[in-house]
Every structure is written in C-alpha cells, then in structure tokens.
CSV table of C-alpha atoms and ligand atoms in Angstrom, one decimal:
chain,number,residue,atom,x,y,z
A,946,MET,CA,-4.1,-5.3,18.9
A,947,LYS,CA,-6.7,-5.3,21.8
A,948,THR,CA,-8.9,-2.3,22.4
A,949,LEU,CA,-6.6,0.7,22.6
A,950,ASN,CA,-7.0,2.8,25.7
A,951,VAL,CA,-6.4,6.5,25.2
A,952,ASP,CA,-4.7,8.5,28.0
A,953,LEU,CA,-6.1,12.0,27.7
A,954,ASP,CA,-3.2,13.6,29.7
A,955,LEU,CA,-0.8,12.4,27.0
A,956,VAL,CA,-3.1,13.8,24.3
A,957,ARG,CA,-3.1,17.2,26.0
A,958,LYS,CA,0.7,17.1,26.4
A,959,TYR,CA,1.4,16.3,22.7
A,960,ASN,CA,-1.3,18.4,21.1
A,961,VAL,CA,0.9,20.9,19.2
A,962,ALA,CA,0.7,22.2,15.6
A,963,GLY,CA,2.5,20.0,13.1
A,964,PRO,CA,2.6,18.9,9.5
A,965,ARG,CA,0.7,15.8,8.3
A,966,TYR,CA,3.7,14.5,6.3
A,967,THR,CA,2.0,13.7,3.1
A,968,SER,CA,5.2,15.2,1.8
A,969,TYR,CA,8.6,16.1,3.2
A,970,PRO,CA,9.4,18.9,3.4
A,971,PRO,CA,5.8,20.0,3.9
A,972,ALA,CA,4.1,21.9,1.0
A,973,THR,CA,4.5,25.2,3.0
A,974,LYS,CA,8.2,25.0,1.9
A,975,PHE,CA,7.5,25.0,-1.8
A,976,THR,CA,8.6,28.2,-3.5
A,977,ASP,CA,8.3,29.9,-6.9
A,978,THR,CA,12.1,30.0,-7.5
A,979,VAL,CA,12.1,26.8,-9.6
A,980,THR,CA,11.8,27.6,-13.3
A,981,ARG,CA,9.9,25.7,-15.9
A,982,GLU,CA,13.2,24.8,-17.6
A,983,GLN,CA,14.5,23.3,-14.3
A,984,LEU,CA,11.3,21.4,-13.9
A,985,ALA,CA,11.6,20.0,-17.5
A,986,ALA,CA,15.2,18.9,-16.8
A,987,GLN,CA,14.0,17.1,-13.6
A,988,ILE,CA,11.2,15.4,-15.5
A,989,ALA,CA,13.7,14.3,-18.2
A,990,ALA,CA,16.1,12.9,-15.6
A,991,ASN,CA,13.3,11.1,-13.8
A,992,ASN,CA,12.3,9.4,-17.0
A,993,ARG,CA,15.6,7.8,-17.6
A,994,SER,CA,14.2,5.2,-15.1
A,995,PRO,CA,11.3,2.8,-15.7
A,996,ARG,CA,9.9,3.4,-12.2
A,997,ASP,CA,6.2,2.9,-11.9
A,998,LEU,CA,3.7,5.8,-12.2
A,999,SER,CA,1.0,7.0,-9.9
A,1000,LEU,CA,-1.4,9.4,-11.7
A,1001,TYR,CA,-3.5,11.9,-9.8
A,1002,PHE,CA,-6.3,14.1,-11.4
A,1003,HIS,CA,-7.7,17.0,-9.4
A,1004,LEU,CA,-11.4,17.6,-10.3
A,1005,PRO,CA,-12.2,20.7,-8.3
A,1006,PHE,CA,-15.9,21.4,-8.9
A,1007,CYS,CA,-18.5,21.2,-6.1
A,1008,GLU,CA,-22.1,22.4,-6.3
A,1009,THR,CA,-22.1,23.8,-2.8
A,1010,LEU,CA,-19.4,24.6,-0.3
A,1011,CYS,CA,-19.2,22.6,3.0
A,1012,TRP,CA,-18.2,25.1,5.6
A,1013,PHE,CA,-15.5,23.0,7.1
A,1014,CYS,CA,-13.8,22.2,3.7
A,1015,GLY,CA,-10.0,22.5,3.4
A,1016,CYS,CA,-9.8,21.4,-0.2
A,1017,THR,CA,-9.0,23.4,-3.3
A,1018,THR,CA,-12.5,23.8,-4.9
A,1019,VAL,CA,-14.5,25.7,-7.5
A,1020,ILE,CA,-18.1,26.1,-6.4
A,1021,THR,CA,-20.6,26.2,-9.3
A,1022,LEU,CA,-23.9,24.8,-10.3
A,1023,ASN,CA,-22.9,25.0,-13.9
A,1024,HIS,CA,-21.9,21.4,-14.9
A,1025,ASP,CA,-20.7,22.5,-18.3
A,1026,LYS,CA,-17.7,23.9,-16.5
A,1027,GLY,CA,-16.6,20.3,-15.8
A,1028,ARG,CA,-16.8,19.5,-19.5
A,1029,ASP,CA,-14.7,22.6,-20.4
A,1030,TYR,CA,-12.2,21.7,-17.7
A,1031,LEU,CA,-11.6,18.3,-19.3
A,1032,ASP,CA,-10.5,20.1,-22.5
A,1033,TYR,CA,-7.6,21.6,-20.4
A,1034,ILE,CA,-6.9,18.3,-18.7
A,1035,GLU,CA,-6.7,16.6,-22.2
A,1036,ARG,CA,-4.2,19.3,-23.3
A,1037,GLU,CA,-2.1,19.0,-20.1
A,1038,VAL,CA,-1.9,15.2,-20.4
A,1039,ALA,CA,-1.0,15.5,-24.1
A,1040,ARG,CA,1.8,18.0,-23.1
A,1041,MET,CA,3.2,15.8,-20.4
A,1042,ALA,CA,2.8,12.2,-21.7
A,1043,PRO,CA,5.5,12.5,-24.5
A,1044,LEU,CA,8.0,13.5,-21.7
A,1045,LEU,CA,7.4,10.2,-19.9
A,1046,ASN,CA,9.1,7.0,-20.5
A,1047,PRO,CA,6.5,4.8,-22.3
A,1048,ASP,CA,7.8,1.7,-20.4
A,1049,ARG,CA,6.5,3.1,-17.2
A,1050,ARG,CA,3.3,1.4,-16.0
A,1051,VAL,CA,0.5,3.0,-14.0
A,1052,VAL,CA,0.2,1.2,-10.7
A,1053,GLN,CA,-1.9,3.8,-9.0
A,1054,LEU,CA,-4.6,6.2,-10.2
A,1055,HIS,CA,-6.5,8.7,-8.1
A,1056,PHE,CA,-9.4,11.1,-8.8
A,1057,GLY,CA,-9.7,13.7,-6.1
A,1058,GLY,CA,-11.4,17.0,-5.6
A,1059,GLY,CA,-13.6,18.8,-5.2
A,1060,THR,CA,-16.1,16.3,-6.3
A,1061,PRO,CA,-15.0,13.9,-9.1
A,1062,THR,CA,-18.6,12.8,-9.6
A,1063,PHE,CA,-19.6,16.4,-10.4
A,1064,LEU,CA,-18.5,15.3,-13.9
A,1065,ARG,CA,-21.3,13.5,-15.8
A,1066,PRO,CA,-20.8,9.8,-16.3
A,1067,GLU,CA,-20.0,10.3,-20.0
A,1068,GLU,CA,-17.4,12.9,-19.0
A,1069,LEU,CA,-15.8,10.5,-16.6
A,1070,ARG,CA,-15.7,8.0,-19.5
A,1071,ARG,CA,-14.0,10.6,-21.6
A,1072,LEU,CA,-11.4,11.3,-18.9
A,1073,GLY,CA,-10.8,7.5,-18.7
A,1074,ASP,CA,-10.2,7.4,-22.5
A,1075,ILE,CA,-7.8,10.4,-22.3
A,1076,ILE,CA,-5.7,8.6,-19.7
A,1077,ARG,CA,-5.7,5.2,-21.4
A,1078,GLN,CA,-4.8,6.8,-24.7
A,1079,HIS,CA,-1.5,7.9,-23.2
A,1080,PHE,CA,-0.7,5.5,-20.4
A,1081,THR,CA,-0.6,1.7,-19.7
A,1082,PHE,CA,-2.3,0.4,-16.6
A,1083,SER,CA,-0.7,-2.4,-14.6
A,1084,PRO,CA,-3.2,-5.3,-14.2
A,1085,ASP,CA,-3.0,-4.9,-10.4
A,1086,ILE,CA,-3.6,-1.1,-10.4
A,1087,GLU,CA,-4.8,0.5,-7.2
A,1088,ALA,CA,-7.4,3.0,-8.5
A,1089,GLY,CA,-9.2,5.1,-6.0
A,1090,VAL,CA,-11.9,7.8,-6.4
A,1091,GLU,CA,-13.4,10.3,-4.0
A,1092,VAL,CA,-17.2,10.1,-4.3
A,1093,ASP,CA,-19.9,12.4,-3.0
A,1094,PRO,CA,-23.1,10.4,-2.4
A,1095,ARG,CA,-25.1,13.6,-2.8
A,1096,ARG,CA,-24.0,13.9,-6.4
A,1097,LEU,CA,-24.0,10.3,-7.5
A,1098,THR,CA,-25.9,8.0,-9.8
A,1099,ARG,CA,-25.3,4.3,-10.3
A,1100,ASP,CA,-24.1,5.2,-13.8
A,1101,HIS,CA,-21.3,7.3,-12.3
A,1102,LEU,CA,-20.1,4.2,-10.6
A,1103,VAL,CA,-20.5,2.0,-13.7
A,1104,ALA,CA,-18.4,4.6,-15.6
A,1105,LEU,CA,-15.7,4.6,-12.9
A,1106,ARG,CA,-15.6,0.8,-12.9
A,1107,GLU,CA,-15.2,0.8,-16.7
A,1108,ILE,CA,-12.2,3.1,-16.3
A,1109,GLY,CA,-10.7,0.6,-13.8
A,1110,PHE,CA,-11.5,2.1,-10.4
A,1111,ASN,CA,-11.6,-0.5,-7.7
A,1112,ARG,CA,-11.6,1.6,-4.5
A,1113,ALA,CA,-13.8,4.5,-3.4
A,1114,SER,CA,-13.8,6.9,-0.6
A,1115,MET,CA,-16.8,8.9,0.6
A,1116,GLY,CA,-17.1,11.9,2.9
A,1117,VAL,CA,-19.7,11.4,5.6
A,1118,GLN,CA,-18.3,13.6,8.4
A,1119,ASP,CA,-21.2,13.0,10.8
A,1120,PHE,CA,-24.7,11.4,10.5
A,1121,ASN,CA,-26.3,13.7,13.0
A,1122,PRO,CA,-28.8,16.0,11.2
A,1123,THR,CA,-28.1,19.1,13.4
A,1124,VAL,CA,-24.3,18.8,12.7
A,1125,GLN,CA,-25.0,18.3,9.0
A,1126,GLN,CA,-27.1,21.4,8.9
A,1127,ALA,CA,-24.4,23.4,10.8
A,1128,ILE,CA,-21.7,22.4,8.3
A,1129,HIS,CA,-23.9,22.9,5.2
A,1130,ARG,CA,-23.8,19.4,4.1
A,1131,ILE,CA,-27.1,17.4,4.2
A,1132,GLN,CA,-26.4,13.8,3.5
A,1133,PRO,CA,-29.0,11.4,5.0
A,1134,ARG,CA,-27.7,8.0,6.1
A,1135,GLU,CA,-29.8,6.3,3.4
A,1136,MET,CA,-27.9,8.2,0.7
A,1137,THR,CA,-24.5,6.9,1.9
A,1138,GLN,CA,-25.9,3.4,2.3
A,1139,GLN,CA,-27.3,3.5,-1.3
A,1140,ALA,CA,-23.9,4.5,-2.6
A,1141,MET,CA,-22.2,1.7,-0.6
A,1142,ASP,CA,-24.7,-0.8,-1.9
A,1143,TRP,CA,-24.0,0.2,-5.5
A,1144,MET,CA,-20.3,0.1,-4.9
A,1145,ARG,CA,-20.4,-3.4,-3.5
A,1146,GLU,CA,-22.8,-4.6,-6.2
A,1147,LEU,CA,-20.4,-3.2,-8.9
A,1148,GLY,CA,-17.3,-4.8,-7.3
A,1149,PHE,CA,-15.4,-1.9,-5.7
A,1150,GLY,CA,-12.9,-3.9,-3.6
A,1151,SER,CA,-12.3,-1.4,-0.8
A,1152,ILE,CA,-14.7,1.3,0.5
A,1153,ASN,CA,-13.5,4.1,2.8
A,1154,LEU,CA,-15.7,6.5,4.8
A,1155,ASP,CA,-14.3,9.8,6.1
A,1156,LEU,CA,-15.6,11.2,9.4
A,1157,ILE,CA,-14.6,14.5,11.1
A,1158,TYR,CA,-14.7,15.3,14.8
A,1159,GLY,CA,-14.5,18.8,16.2
A,1160,LEU,CA,-17.5,20.1,14.2
A,1161,PRO,CA,-20.3,22.3,15.6
A,1162,HIS,CA,-22.9,20.6,17.9
A,1163,GLN,CA,-20.9,17.4,18.1
A,1164,THR,CA,-20.7,15.8,21.6
A,1165,PRO,CA,-19.3,12.4,22.6
A,1166,GLU,CA,-23.0,11.2,22.8
A,1167,THR,CA,-23.9,12.3,19.3
A,1168,PHE,CA,-20.7,11.0,17.8
A,1169,ARG,CA,-21.2,7.7,19.5
A,1170,GLU,CA,-24.4,7.3,17.5
A,1171,THR,CA,-22.6,8.2,14.3
A,1172,LEU,CA,-20.0,5.6,15.0
A,1173,ASP,CA,-22.7,3.0,15.8
A,1174,THR,CA,-24.3,3.7,12.4
A,1175,VAL,CA,-20.9,3.5,10.6
A,1176,LEU,CA,-20.2,0.2,12.3
A,1177,THR,CA,-23.4,-1.2,10.9
A,1178,MET,CA,-22.2,-0.2,7.4
A,1179,GLN,CA,-18.9,-2.0,7.8
A,1180,PRO,CA,-16.6,0.1,5.5
A,1181,ASP,CA,-13.3,-1.5,4.8
A,1182,ARG,CA,-11.4,1.6,5.9
A,1183,LEU,CA,-12.2,4.6,8.0
A,1184,ALA,CA,-10.5,8.0,8.2
A,1185,VAL,CA,-11.5,10.0,11.2
A,1186,PHE,CA,-10.0,13.4,11.0
A,1187,SER,CA,-9.8,16.1,13.5
A,1188,TYR,CA,-11.4,19.2,12.1
A,1189,ALA,CA,-8.6,21.5,11.0
A,1190,HIS,CA,-9.7,25.1,11.7
A,1191,VAL,CA,-7.5,27.2,9.5
A,1192,PRO,CA,-9.6,30.3,8.7
A,1193,TRP,CA,-6.5,32.2,7.7
A,1194,ILE,CA,-6.3,29.8,4.7
A,1195,LYS,CA,-10.0,29.0,4.3
A,1196,PRO,CA,-12.0,32.1,5.2
A,1197,ALA,CA,-15.3,30.3,4.8
A,1198,GLN,CA,-14.5,28.3,8.0
A,1199,LYS,CA,-15.1,31.6,9.9
A,1200,ILE,CA,-18.8,30.8,9.6
A,1201,LEU,CA,-18.3,27.9,12.0
A,1202,GLU,CA,-17.0,30.3,14.6
A,1203,ASP,CA,-20.5,31.6,15.1
A,1204,LYS,CA,-21.8,28.1,15.9
A,1205,ILE,CA,-21.3,26.0,19.0
A,1206,LEU,CA,-18.0,24.4,18.4
A,1207,PRO,CA,-17.0,21.6,20.9
A,1208,THR,CA,-14.7,22.5,23.7
A,1209,PRO,CA,-11.1,21.1,23.4
A,1210,GLU,CA,-12.0,18.7,26.2
A,1211,SER,CA,-15.1,17.4,24.5
A,1212,LYS,CA,-13.1,17.0,21.3
A,1213,LEU,CA,-10.5,14.9,23.2
A,1214,GLU,CA,-13.3,12.8,24.6
A,1215,VAL,CA,-14.6,12.1,21.1
A,1216,LEU,CA,-11.1,11.1,20.0
A,1217,LYS,CA,-10.8,8.7,22.8
A,1218,LEU,CA,-14.2,7.3,22.0
A,1219,VAL,CA,-13.3,6.9,18.3
A,1220,ILE,CA,-10.1,4.9,18.9
A,1221,GLU,CA,-11.5,2.8,21.7
A,1222,LYS,CA,-14.7,1.9,19.8
A,1223,LEU,CA,-13.2,1.2,16.5
A,1224,THR,CA,-10.4,-1.0,17.8
A,1225,ALA,CA,-12.7,-2.9,20.2
A,1226,ASP,CA,-12.7,-6.6,19.5
A,1227,ASP,CA,-10.2,-6.0,16.7
A,1228,GLN,CA,-12.9,-4.7,14.4
A,1229,TYR,CA,-10.5,-2.2,12.9
A,1230,VAL,CA,-6.7,-1.9,13.1
A,1231,TYR,CA,-5.4,1.6,14.0
A,1232,ILE,CA,-3.0,2.2,11.1
A,1233,GLY,CA,-1.8,5.5,12.6
A,1234,MET,CA,-2.7,9.2,12.4
A,1235,ASP,CA,-6.4,9.3,11.4
A,1236,HIS,CA,-6.6,5.9,9.7
A,1237,PHE,CA,-8.3,2.6,10.5
A,1238,ALA,CA,-8.6,-0.5,8.4
A,1239,LYS,CA,-10.2,-3.9,8.7
A,1240,PRO,CA,-7.6,-6.5,9.8
A,1241,GLY,CA,-7.7,-8.2,6.4
A,1242,ASP,CA,-7.6,-4.9,4.3
A,1243,GLU,CA,-4.7,-4.4,2.0
A,1244,LEU,CA,-3.6,-1.3,4.0
A,1245,THR,CA,-3.3,-3.4,7.2
A,1246,VAL,CA,-1.5,-6.1,5.4
A,1247,ALA,CA,0.9,-3.6,3.7
A,1248,GLN,CA,1.7,-2.1,7.1
A,1249,ARG,CA,2.4,-5.5,8.6
A,1250,ASN,CA,4.7,-6.3,5.7
A,1251,LYS,CA,6.4,-2.8,6.0
A,1252,GLN,CA,5.2,-2.0,2.5
A,1253,LEU,CA,3.1,1.0,3.3
A,1254,GLN,CA,3.8,4.4,1.8
A,1255,ARG,CA,2.6,7.9,2.4
A,1256,ASN,CA,2.0,10.5,-0.2
A,1257,PHE,CA,-0.4,13.4,-1.0
A,1258,GLN,CA,-3.3,11.0,-1.1
A,1259,GLY,CA,-2.6,9.7,2.3
A,1260,TYR,CA,-1.5,6.1,3.0
A,1261,SER,CA,-0.9,3.9,0.0
A,1262,THR,CA,0.2,0.3,-0.7
A,1263,ARG,CA,2.2,1.1,-3.9
A,1264,ALA,CA,5.9,1.7,-3.2
A,1265,GLY,CA,8.4,3.2,-5.6
A,1266,ALA,CA,6.0,5.0,-7.9
A,1267,ASP,CA,6.4,8.6,-8.9
A,1268,ILE,CA,3.3,10.8,-8.9
A,1269,TYR,CA,2.4,12.8,-12.0
A,1270,ALA,CA,-0.6,15.0,-11.1
A,1271,PHE,CA,-2.9,16.8,-13.4
A,1272,GLY,CA,-5.4,19.7,-13.0
A,1273,MET,CA,-5.4,22.9,-11.0
A,1274,SER,CA,-3.4,22.8,-7.7
A,1275,ALA,CA,-2.4,19.1,-8.2
A,1276,VAL,CA,1.0,18.1,-6.7
A,1277,SER,CA,3.5,15.9,-8.5
A,1278,GLN,CA,6.4,14.1,-6.9
A,1279,THR,CA,9.5,12.3,-7.9
A,1280,PRO,CA,12.3,11.4,-5.5
A,1281,GLU,CA,14.1,14.7,-6.4
A,1282,ILE,CA,11.3,17.3,-6.8
A,1283,TYR,CA,7.8,18.2,-5.7
A,1284,TRP,CA,5.8,20.6,-7.9
A,1285,GLN,CA,2.4,22.0,-7.7
A,1286,ASN,CA,0.2,23.2,-10.6
A,1287,GLU,CA,-1.3,26.6,-10.7
A,1288,LYS,CA,-3.8,26.8,-7.8
A,1289,GLU,CA,-6.4,29.1,-9.5
A,1290,LEU,CA,-8.5,28.0,-12.4
A,1291,PRO,CA,-7.8,31.0,-14.7
A,1292,LYS,CA,-4.1,30.8,-14.2
A,1293,TYR,CA,-4.1,27.0,-14.7
A,1294,GLN,CA,-6.1,27.4,-17.9
A,1295,ALA,CA,-3.8,30.2,-19.2
A,1296,ALA,CA,-0.7,28.2,-18.7
A,1297,VAL,CA,-2.2,25.1,-20.4
A,1298,GLU,CA,-3.5,27.3,-23.3
A,1299,ALA,CA,0.0,28.7,-23.8
A,1300,GLY,CA,1.4,25.2,-24.1
A,1301,ASN,CA,3.3,25.4,-20.8
A,1302,LEU,CA,3.6,23.1,-17.8
A,1303,PRO,CA,1.2,24.9,-15.4
A,1304,LEU,CA,3.9,25.2,-12.7
A,1305,HIS,CA,2.9,27.2,-9.6
A,1306,LYS,CA,5.5,26.3,-6.9
A,1307,ALA,CA,8.1,23.6,-6.5
A,1308,TYR,CA,10.7,22.2,-4.2
A,1309,ILE,CA,14.0,20.5,-5.2
A,1310,VAL,CA,14.6,17.9,-2.6
A,1311,SER,CA,18.2,17.9,-1.2
A,1312,ALA,CA,20.2,14.8,-0.3
A,1313,GLU,CA,19.6,15.7,3.4
A,1314,ASP,CA,15.9,16.1,2.8
A,1315,GLN,CA,15.8,12.7,1.2
A,1316,ILE,CA,17.4,11.1,4.2
A,1317,ARG,CA,15.0,12.8,6.6
A,1318,ARG,CA,12.0,12.1,4.3
A,1319,GLU,CA,12.7,8.4,4.2
A,1320,THR,CA,13.1,8.3,8.0
A,1321,ILE,CA,9.9,10.2,8.6
A,1322,MET,CA,8.0,8.1,6.2
A,1323,ARG,CA,9.3,4.8,7.8
A,1324,VAL,CA,8.2,6.1,11.2
A,1325,MET,CA,4.8,7.1,9.9
A,1326,CYS,CA,4.2,3.8,7.9
A,1327,ASP,CA,6.2,1.0,9.6
A,1328,LEU,CA,5.9,2.4,13.1
A,1329,SER,CA,9.5,1.3,13.7
A,1330,LEU,CA,13.1,2.1,12.7
A,1331,ASP,CA,15.8,-0.5,12.2
A,1332,TYR,CA,19.0,1.5,12.4
A,1333,ALA,CA,21.2,-1.0,10.5
A,1334,GLY,CA,18.6,-1.3,7.8
A,1335,MET,CA,18.2,2.5,7.6
A,1336,SER,CA,22.0,2.9,7.4
A,1337,ARG,CA,22.1,0.5,4.4
A,1338,ARG,CA,19.1,2.1,2.7
A,1339,LEU,CA,20.3,5.6,3.1
A,1340,GLY,CA,24.1,5.1,2.8
A,1341,ILE,CA,24.8,6.8,6.1
A,1342,ASN,CA,25.6,5.7,9.7
A,1343,PHE,CA,22.0,6.3,10.8
A,1344,GLU,CA,22.8,6.4,14.6
A,1345,GLU,CA,25.6,8.9,14.1
A,1346,HIS,CA,23.6,11.0,11.6
A,1347,PHE,CA,20.6,11.3,13.9
A,1348,ALA,CA,22.4,11.1,17.3
A,1349,LYS,CA,20.7,14.4,18.4
A,1350,GLU,CA,17.2,13.3,17.2
A,1351,LEU,CA,17.5,9.8,18.7
A,1352,ALA,CA,18.4,11.4,22.0
A,1353,ALA,CA,15.5,13.8,21.7
A,1354,LEU,CA,13.1,10.8,21.6
A,1355,THR,CA,13.8,10.1,25.3
A,1356,PRO,CA,10.6,11.9,26.6
A,1357,PHE,CA,8.6,9.8,24.1
A,1358,ALA,CA,10.2,6.6,25.5
A,1359,GLU,CA,9.5,7.8,29.1
A,1360,ASP,CA,5.9,8.3,28.2
A,1361,GLY,CA,5.6,4.8,26.7
A,1362,LEU,CA,5.1,6.1,23.1
A,1363,VAL,CA,8.3,4.5,21.7
A,1364,LYS,CA,10.3,1.5,22.8
A,1365,ARG,CA,14.0,1.3,22.2
A,1366,THR,CA,15.0,-2.2,20.9
A,1367,ALA,CA,18.3,-3.7,20.2
A,1368,GLY,CA,19.4,-1.7,17.1
A,1369,GLY,CA,16.2,0.3,16.6
A,1370,LEU,CA,13.0,1.6,18.0
A,1371,GLU,CA,9.3,0.8,17.8
A,1372,VAL,CA,6.3,3.0,18.1
A,1373,THR,CA,4.0,1.4,20.8
A,1374,ASP,CA,0.3,0.9,20.3
A,1375,THR,CA,-0.3,4.0,22.4
A,1376,GLY,CA,2.3,5.9,20.3
A,1377,ARG,CA,0.3,5.4,17.1
A,1378,LEU,CA,-1.8,8.4,18.1
A,1379,PHE,CA,1.4,10.5,18.4
A,1380,ILE,CA,3.3,9.4,15.3
A,1381,ARG,CA,3.1,12.9,13.9
A,1382,ASN,CA,4.9,14.2,17.0
A,1383,ILE,CA,7.5,11.4,16.9
A,1384,ALA,CA,8.1,12.1,13.2
A,1385,MET,CA,8.5,15.8,13.9
A,1386,THR,CA,11.7,14.9,15.8
A,1387,PHE,CA,13.4,14.2,12.5
A,1388,ASP,CA,12.1,17.3,10.7
A,1389,ASN,CA,14.7,20.1,10.5
A,1390,THR,CA,12.3,22.5,8.7
A,1391,LEU,CA,10.2,23.4,11.7
A,1392,SER,CA,10.8,26.8,13.3
A,1393,ALA,CA,11.5,26.8,17.0
A,1394,THR,CA,8.5,28.9,17.8
A,1395,GLY,CA,6.1,26.5,16.0
A,1396,GLU,CA,4.3,27.6,12.9
A,1397,ARG,CA,0.7,28.8,12.6
A,1398,LYS,CA,0.6,27.3,9.1
A,1399,TYR,CA,-0.2,23.8,10.6
A,1400,SER,CA,-3.2,22.5,12.4
A,1401,LYS,CA,-2.9,20.8,15.8
A,1402,THR,CA,-1.5,17.2,15.6
A,1403,ILE,CA,-4.6,15.8,17.3
B,2546,LIG,S1,-17.9,18.2,-1.3
B,2546,LIG,FE1,-15.9,17.9,-0.5
B,2546,LIG,S2,-14.5,19.2,-1.7
B,2546,LIG,FE2,-16.6,19.9,-2.0
B,2546,LIG,S3,-16.9,21.5,-0.5
B,2546,LIG,FE3,-17.7,19.7,0.4
B,2546,LIG,S4,-15.9,18.8,1.5
B,2546,LIG,FE4,-15.1,20.4,0.1
C-alpha cells in the first residue's frame, strides 16, 4: 500500500457512533438473565471439544488514574492489594480448570488491566506458576502483556519472559509534556525508550505502542512531533485510538471538559496526519480501525493470509480459540456464549469466596448472531467477503440471507470504500478507515436512532 490519502469530507460523513466489534453482539447487549447453572452447562458443552484456549487475566490495579482512562481499574498505592487479589485469582482458576478439557492447549495468553506490572515481579512469577499448574502452553503461544513504563523494572520483564510472554504493549498516548500533564500521566520519552530497550534485550518479539488523539492541548503540530519521536523508536505495531469521551460511563473524564480539548476539525486533521505519516513509504501497514503494523509483523502477515481474528483484546493471529478470562470484569467467550465476571472487586471476591463462578452478565449467542458475527469479523479482519465461501462456511445462501444488507452497501461503493467483485466485495484502502461503518451494515442489534452507549467511529 502506498501512502494512504485521507479524504476529510468522507470522514465527516461517516463519523457516527458505533461499536468496536471486539464482540458481536456488543457487550452492551449482555444481560443478567443467564444463570450460573446455564453457564456451567455451556462450559460443559464447550469442553466436549479439544479447541485451543486463549486465557485472559484482568489485573486492575493502578497507582494513579489517567483522566482519559476507559478501563476497569482499582486505583491504590497499596501494593499488598495485588498480592491479595492473586489469592482470589488462584481460587478462581482452581474452580474453573477442572471444568476444562485437559487436552486443550493454551495458544494465547494475555495480561491486561489496569496495570499488570503493578504486581511485584515475584507476584507475576506466582501468577505464572498458578497458570502453568493448571494449563498446558502450546510451544508457539502468543503471550502478550500490557506494560506501564512508569511502573516497571527490568525484573518485571524478566519475570514475564520466564512465564512465556513474547509480546508487550505500552501506553504512551502522547509525548508532549503539556498534554501529559493535562491527562495526569507523566511519562518522559526516556522512560518509554528504556522499557523498549529492556524488552528488546530480553527477546520480546513484538512491541506495540498505544497513542491517543483527541486529548487536551493536542494540535496537528504537537502530534506530528509525537509521531516523529515514535517513528525513531520503531515499534512493531502501533495502535492510535481516537479518545473516547464517555463521561456517562467514566465520570473522571469530566475533568478533561475543563481543559482545552481539540475541535472536531483539529482532531480530523490529526487523524489524517497519523494515517498518511505512518503509511508513508510503506513504513507501516494500516490493518484497519486504529491498528498499524510493520509489513513483516505477524499481524500483517495474518491479515494477508486471511487468518486474522478479532476479540476482546483487539486483533489476534490465533484462530479458533475460546477465551477463558479470569479476574474482576474479565470477559470469556466460546462460540455460543459470552460472559463477564463481576465488575466490582468486592462482588468478585464474594463470589469467588463462596466457591461460585463470579458471573455478572452474559449473552447466549443465537444461530443468527453467529452468522452475523462471522460476517462482521471477516469484514473487520479480511477486509473482503467471498459470498460462495461465506455460504459454505455458514451453511446459508449468503447473498439471499444478506440481500438487504448487501444492497445497503451501495453508498459505500459509490464513495469508493468498497468494491464489488465477481462473487464478493472488497474493502478498498480508503475504506479501511471506515470498516466499523461497513461492518455496522450487518449488525441487527443497533437501534434506528443510534445509541449513546458507543463512541464515534472515528
Ligand atoms: S495506567 Fe492504564 S489502566 Fe491505569 S488509569 Fe492509566 S490508562 Fe487507565
């Protein structure tokens, strides 16, 4: 792909609220009507197959709150809370592991947060021991961890490598000191560079940096400087998110309303800058949505080979694995059900203490949902649909089933975002920026009026 030129008129036209499709239906559809007994029956049914496993651990603690944060966190300076939390994780894993088919191999592992490196190195090692005691890792496991350079020692990374982690992701957001001050996250460039140097020395295979645009005091000029700095660091992947302002879910974000937030126009200029600068000279491939990867990175290769997947951790290269997630608020997923653990620490702890699965909400996926999910995921990951292939895969006549939706794609085709081919359609390079909008065509859970629950697609 050559440098991608961004047409701001198209961005304005398609900038509506929509889900991010890390699940389908979106998590806003989960309800508390599914009982623990129903969940146990679903888990038993799922374990009649030897499908691979993807394990997720939510480690929610952070020392301070970044004002923009949309994650489920527990803010504390008391590091003993991390140690106590591991006692609950240990019990939760011990409760779940006997329900799982022992032939199932772990092909993917993810520590997310919060800040996983809030745990002390010896606590990370303990968590690794808990996991390995109950599960078998595949030799080619994809194991990724979210790292906060502000709460990191080299020994944290040594411990993570011992467990088997080979990928790391770090939040940067912006290198500009004024922006960092405004978002309550001071992280000098040297700190990020030191973390990357340690990771490379210790053999982390792929390093991702997260940036956010739409934060206070950002301008296209300041963000250009941040991008220049990032490009000197050469991460393997970059995620550049649009700041999601959802104060009705995250009240702390209201603090940012008192600061100088960029105008929508300035935000669009930054988006244009990001895509054009990162894709210039094929430095990075625009995977879609907010993600960029080096041309040789596993993510790019998986997309080229149509093996990319999308789940709660974003894009992934491991297909056909079911996610079993541990810790407060963590979301598990099999083909037939999504379920989320209790979102508040005391409730999560009480459920684990009582010996229960800490179920908060769930969603049983209908046959029609499965058809729509697979279609949306193929659009998001492959950037194309082959109707005959989809018919075989889904056991339907794809073109008949989605006649209305395929007709509704006409405006996208007229705007050059999709191209109809013999027997299918392809998302164009320009269309990559709008894949959320294109995917929304196949979503039958959206209300006609649009829902306030979602952030804007751009
Ligand atoms: S460190 Fe990450 S999870 Fe914690 S408050 Fe900041 S952005 Fe949120």
